PDB file of C-alpha atoms in Angstrom:
ATOM      1  CA  MET A 415      19.298  11.329 -48.441  1.00 54.00           C
ATOM      2  CA  THR A 416      17.615   9.564 -46.152  1.00 57.00           C
ATOM      3  CA  LEU A 417      18.184   8.953 -42.221  1.00 53.00           C
ATOM      4  CA  ALA A 418      19.189   5.229 -42.698  1.00 55.00           C
ATOM      5  CA  ALA A 419      21.786   6.459 -45.347  1.00 58.00           C
ATOM      6  CA  LEU A 420      23.256   8.609 -42.847  1.00 55.00           C
ATOM      7  CA  ILE A 421      23.604   6.058 -39.726  1.00 58.00           C
ATOM      8  CA  PRO A 422      26.539   3.588 -40.628  1.00 64.00           C
ATOM      9  CA  ALA A 423      25.441  -0.260 -40.974  1.00 60.00           C
ATOM     10  CA  TRP A 424      27.892  -1.186 -38.175  1.00 56.00           C
ATOM     11  CA  SER A 425      26.030   1.452 -35.837  1.00 64.00           C
ATOM     12  CA  ARG A 426      22.783   0.256 -36.887  1.00 59.00           C
ATOM     13  CA  ARG A 427      23.641  -3.526 -36.072  1.00 66.00           C
ATOM     14  CA  ALA A 428      25.130  -2.586 -32.448  1.00 62.00           C
ATOM     15  CA  CYS A 429      21.848  -0.510 -31.644  1.00 56.00           C
ATOM     16  CA  SER A 430      20.186  -4.034 -32.759  1.00 61.00           C
ATOM     17  CA  VAL A 431      21.966  -6.285 -30.799  1.00 59.00           C
ATOM     18  CA  ALA A 432      21.842  -3.858 -27.573  1.00 59.00           C
ATOM     19  CA  LEU A 433      17.842  -3.617 -28.132  1.00 55.00           C
ATOM     20  CA  LEU A 434      17.710  -7.498 -28.011  1.00 51.00           C
ATOM     21  CA  LEU A 435      19.834  -8.111 -25.310  1.00 53.00           C
ATOM     22  CA  VAL A 436      17.764  -5.527 -23.239  1.00 57.00           C
ATOM     23  CA  VAL A 437      14.525  -7.366 -24.359  1.00 52.00           C
ATOM     24  CA  LEU A 438      16.348 -11.060 -23.644  1.00 54.00           C
ATOM     25  CA  ILE A 439      17.411  -9.659 -20.161  1.00 60.00           C
ATOM     26  CA  ALA A 440      14.450  -7.862 -19.073  1.00 55.00           C
ATOM     27  CA  TRP A 441      11.542 -10.225 -20.244  1.00 50.00           C
ATOM     28  CA  PRO A 442      12.335 -13.246 -17.683  1.00 48.00           C
ATOM     29  CA  LEU A 443      12.093 -10.608 -14.963  1.00 46.00           C
ATOM     30  CA  HIS A 444       8.230 -10.367 -15.233  1.00 47.00           C
ATOM     31  CA  ALA A 445       8.093 -14.434 -14.942  1.00 48.00           C
ATOM     32  CA  TRP A 446       9.937 -13.890 -11.535  1.00 53.00           C
ATOM     33  CA  GLY A 447       7.471 -11.695  -9.744  1.00 67.00           C
ATOM     34  CA  ALA A 448       6.821 -11.967  -6.208  1.00 89.00           C
ATOM     35  CA  GLU A 449       4.795 -15.053  -5.038  1.00 92.00           C
ATOM     36  CA  VAL A 450       2.531 -15.935  -2.099  1.00 94.00           C
ATOM     37  CA  LEU A 451       4.173 -18.313   0.306  1.00 94.00           C
ATOM     38  CA  GLN A 452       1.573 -18.208   2.994  1.00 95.00           C
ATOM     39  CA  VAL A 453      -1.677 -16.642   4.133  1.00 95.00           C
ATOM     40  CA  ARG A 454      -1.064 -16.051   7.991  1.00 95.00           C
ATOM     41  CA  SER A 455      -4.643 -14.164   8.615  1.00 94.00           C
ATOM     42  CA  SER A 456      -7.246 -12.089   7.028  1.00 92.00           C
ATOM     43  CA  SER A 457      -4.659  -9.170   6.324  1.00 92.00           C
ATOM     44  CA  LEU A 458      -1.159 -10.697   6.852  1.00 95.00           C
ATOM     45  CA  LEU A 459       0.349 -12.623   3.971  1.00 95.00           C
ATOM     46  CA  GLN A 460       4.295 -14.040   3.361  1.00 95.00           C
ATOM     47  CA  ILE A 461       5.317 -13.211  -0.035  1.00 93.00           C
ATOM     48  CA  GLY A 462       8.574 -14.190  -1.329  1.00 91.00           C
ATOM     49  CA  ASP A 463      10.581 -13.064  -4.597  1.00 84.00           C
ATOM     50  CA  ARG A 464      13.455 -15.129  -5.640  1.00 80.00           C
ATOM     51  CA  ASN A 465      15.806 -14.834  -2.813  1.00 84.00           C
ATOM     52  CA  ARG A 466      13.769 -12.635  -0.124  1.00 88.00           C
ATOM     53  CA  ASN A 467      10.660 -12.866   1.802  1.00 91.00           C
ATOM     54  CA  TYR A 468       8.472 -10.454   3.194  1.00 88.00           C
ATOM     55  CA  THR A 469       5.743 -10.186   5.793  1.00 93.00           C
ATOM     56  CA  VAL A 470       3.058  -8.096   3.909  1.00 94.00           C
ATOM     57  CA  GLN A 471      -0.228  -6.608   5.434  1.00 94.00           C
ATOM     58  CA  LEU A 472      -2.970  -5.752   3.358  1.00 94.00           C
ATOM     59  CA  ALA A 473      -3.147  -1.736   3.612  1.00 92.00           C
ATOM     60  CA  CYS A 474      -6.065  -0.037   3.667  1.00 91.00           C
ATOM     61  CA  LEU A 475      -7.972  -2.733   5.610  1.00 92.00           C
ATOM     62  CA  GLU A 476      -9.760  -3.293   8.634  1.00 92.00           C
ATOM     63  CA  VAL A 477     -11.331  -6.640   9.410  1.00 94.00           C
ATOM     64  CA  ASP A 478     -13.819  -6.766  12.054  1.00 92.00           C
ATOM     65  CA  PRO A 479     -12.917  -9.688  14.792  1.00 93.00           C
ATOM     66  CA  ALA A 480     -16.277 -11.471  14.125  1.00 93.00           C
ATOM     67  CA  ASP A 481     -15.517 -11.784  10.419  1.00 94.00           C
ATOM     68  CA  GLU A 482     -11.516 -12.896  10.896  1.00 94.00           C
ATOM     69  CA  GLN A 483     -12.140 -16.447  10.257  1.00 95.00           C
ATOM     70  CA  ALA A 484     -14.265 -16.047   6.957  1.00 95.00           C
ATOM     71  CA  ALA A 485     -11.833 -13.154   5.740  1.00 95.00           C
ATOM     72  CA  THR A 486      -8.969 -15.615   6.207  1.00 95.00           C
ATOM     73  CA  GLU A 487     -10.693 -18.431   4.304  1.00 96.00           C
ATOM     74  CA  TRP A 488     -11.786 -16.046   1.355  1.00 95.00           C
ATOM     75  CA  LEU A 489      -8.187 -14.889   1.026  1.00 94.00           C
ATOM     76  CA  LYS A 490      -6.943 -18.545   1.215  1.00 94.00           C
ATOM     77  CA  LYS A 491      -9.092 -19.109  -1.681  1.00 94.00           C
ATOM     78  CA  ALA A 492      -7.937 -15.929  -3.880  1.00 92.00           C
ATOM     79  CA  LEU A 493      -4.403 -16.425  -2.772  1.00 92.00           C
ATOM     80  CA  PRO A 494      -3.112 -20.128  -3.447  1.00 92.00           C
ATOM     81  CA  ARG A 495       0.141 -20.919  -2.646  1.00 92.00           C
ATOM     82  CA  ARG A 496       2.693 -19.896  -5.379  1.00 91.00           C
ATOM     83  CA  ARG A 497       0.078 -17.337  -6.996  1.00 92.00           C
ATOM     84  CA  ARG A 498       2.003 -14.486  -8.519  1.00 93.00           C
ATOM     85  CA  VAL A 499       1.467 -11.049  -6.986  1.00 92.00           C
ATOM     86  CA  ASN A 500       2.411  -7.520  -7.327  1.00 90.00           C
ATOM     87  CA  PHE A 501       2.583  -5.383  -4.175  1.00 85.00           C
ATOM     88  CA  ARG A 502       2.999  -1.759  -4.103  1.00 89.00           C
ATOM     89  CA  PRO A 503       4.634  -0.575  -0.451  1.00 90.00           C
ATOM     90  CA  GLU A 504       2.670   1.857   1.164  1.00 90.00           C
ATOM     91  CA  GLY A 505       4.626   2.241   4.406  1.00 91.00           C
ATOM     92  CA  VAL A 506       5.928  -0.046   7.281  1.00 91.00           C
ATOM     93  CA  LEU A 507       4.011  -0.921  10.705  1.00 89.00           C
ATOM     94  CA  GLU A 508       6.212  -2.165  13.311  1.00 89.00           C
ATOM     95  CA  GLY A 509       8.739  -4.126  10.800  1.00 86.00           C
ATOM     96  CA  THR A 510       5.589  -5.474   8.550  1.00 90.00           C
ATOM     97  CA  LEU A 511       5.443  -3.874   5.101  1.00 91.00           C
ATOM     98  CA  LEU A 512       2.080  -2.420   4.572  1.00 92.00           C
ATOM     99  CA  ALA A 513       1.320  -3.027   1.088  1.00 92.00           C
ATOM    100  CA  ARG A 514      -1.528  -3.150  -1.914  1.00 92.00           C
ATOM    101  CA  VAL A 515      -1.361  -6.633  -3.211  1.00 93.00           C
ATOM    102  CA  THR A 516      -3.015  -7.378  -6.977  1.00 92.00           C
ATOM    103  CA  PRO A 517      -2.728 -10.900  -8.147  1.00 92.00           C
ATOM    104  CA  LEU A 518      -1.424 -10.728 -11.566  1.00 90.00           C
ATOM    105  CA  GLY A 519      -3.735 -10.552 -14.168  1.00 87.00           C
ATOM    106  CA  GLU A 520      -6.581  -8.970 -12.248  1.00 88.00           C
ATOM    107  CA  ASP A 521      -7.195  -5.158 -12.172  1.00 86.00           C
ATOM    108  CA  GLN A 522      -8.605  -4.659  -8.149  1.00 85.00           C
ATOM    109  CA  ASP A 523      -6.288  -4.825  -5.394  1.00 89.00           C
ATOM    110  CA  LEU A 524      -7.094  -7.609  -2.625  1.00 92.00           C
ATOM    111  CA  SER A 525      -8.046  -4.835  -0.062  1.00 92.00           C
ATOM    112  CA  LEU A 526     -10.939  -3.612  -2.106  1.00 92.00           C
ATOM    113  CA  GLU A 527     -12.117  -7.084  -3.031  1.00 93.00           C
ATOM    114  CA  LEU A 528     -12.061  -7.856   0.536  1.00 93.00           C
ATOM    115  CA  ALA A 529     -14.282  -5.070   1.379  1.00 92.00           C
ATOM    116  CA  ASP A 530     -16.695  -5.694  -1.668  1.00 93.00           C
ATOM    117  CA  ALA A 531     -17.064  -9.036  -0.462  1.00 92.00           C
ATOM    118  CA  GLY A 532     -18.405  -7.408   2.909  1.00 92.00           C
ATOM    119  CA  LEU A 533     -15.806  -9.064   4.870  1.00 93.00           C
ATOM    120  CA  ALA A 534     -13.676  -5.901   5.753  1.00 93.00           C
ATOM    121  CA  ARG A 535     -13.754  -2.218   5.663  1.00 93.00           C
ATOM    122  CA  PHE A 536     -11.629  -0.437   3.129  1.00 91.00           C
ATOM    123  CA  THR A 537     -10.062   2.850   5.106  1.00 90.00           C
ATOM    124  CA  CYS A 538      -8.432   4.518   2.545  1.00 85.00           C
ATOM    125  CA  SER A 539     -10.226   7.416   0.836  1.00 76.00           C
ATOM    126  CA  ALA A 540      -8.813   6.735  -2.798  1.00 58.00           C
ATOM    127  CA  ALA A 541      -8.533   3.694  -4.446  1.00 49.00           C
TER     128      ALA A 541
END
């Protein structure tokens, strides 16, 4: 006797419908990810996700004041308005969320990319 024969047909249909509902509900959530609303400085972003806005400071990043303008311009090019991002909170500093920010579809976070571009110093020991 097979496993399919042991499970009643109505139970298999109910499981299929439940799985379909989970997929239909969860799938659009990926498209509703956080997006960049504004680049405020070389390490400060305004990020929103549907109904909340966050002020996010890039974690593990130290920008020399001499490189502030160039780093801000680089960040504005890398993160145009409405660009979707993932952010992983690292902590809070004076009411500002510290987070590692990665544009959707990319592998490396922005703190590392700014450091690789020579516009900042990456201060965390592990990537």
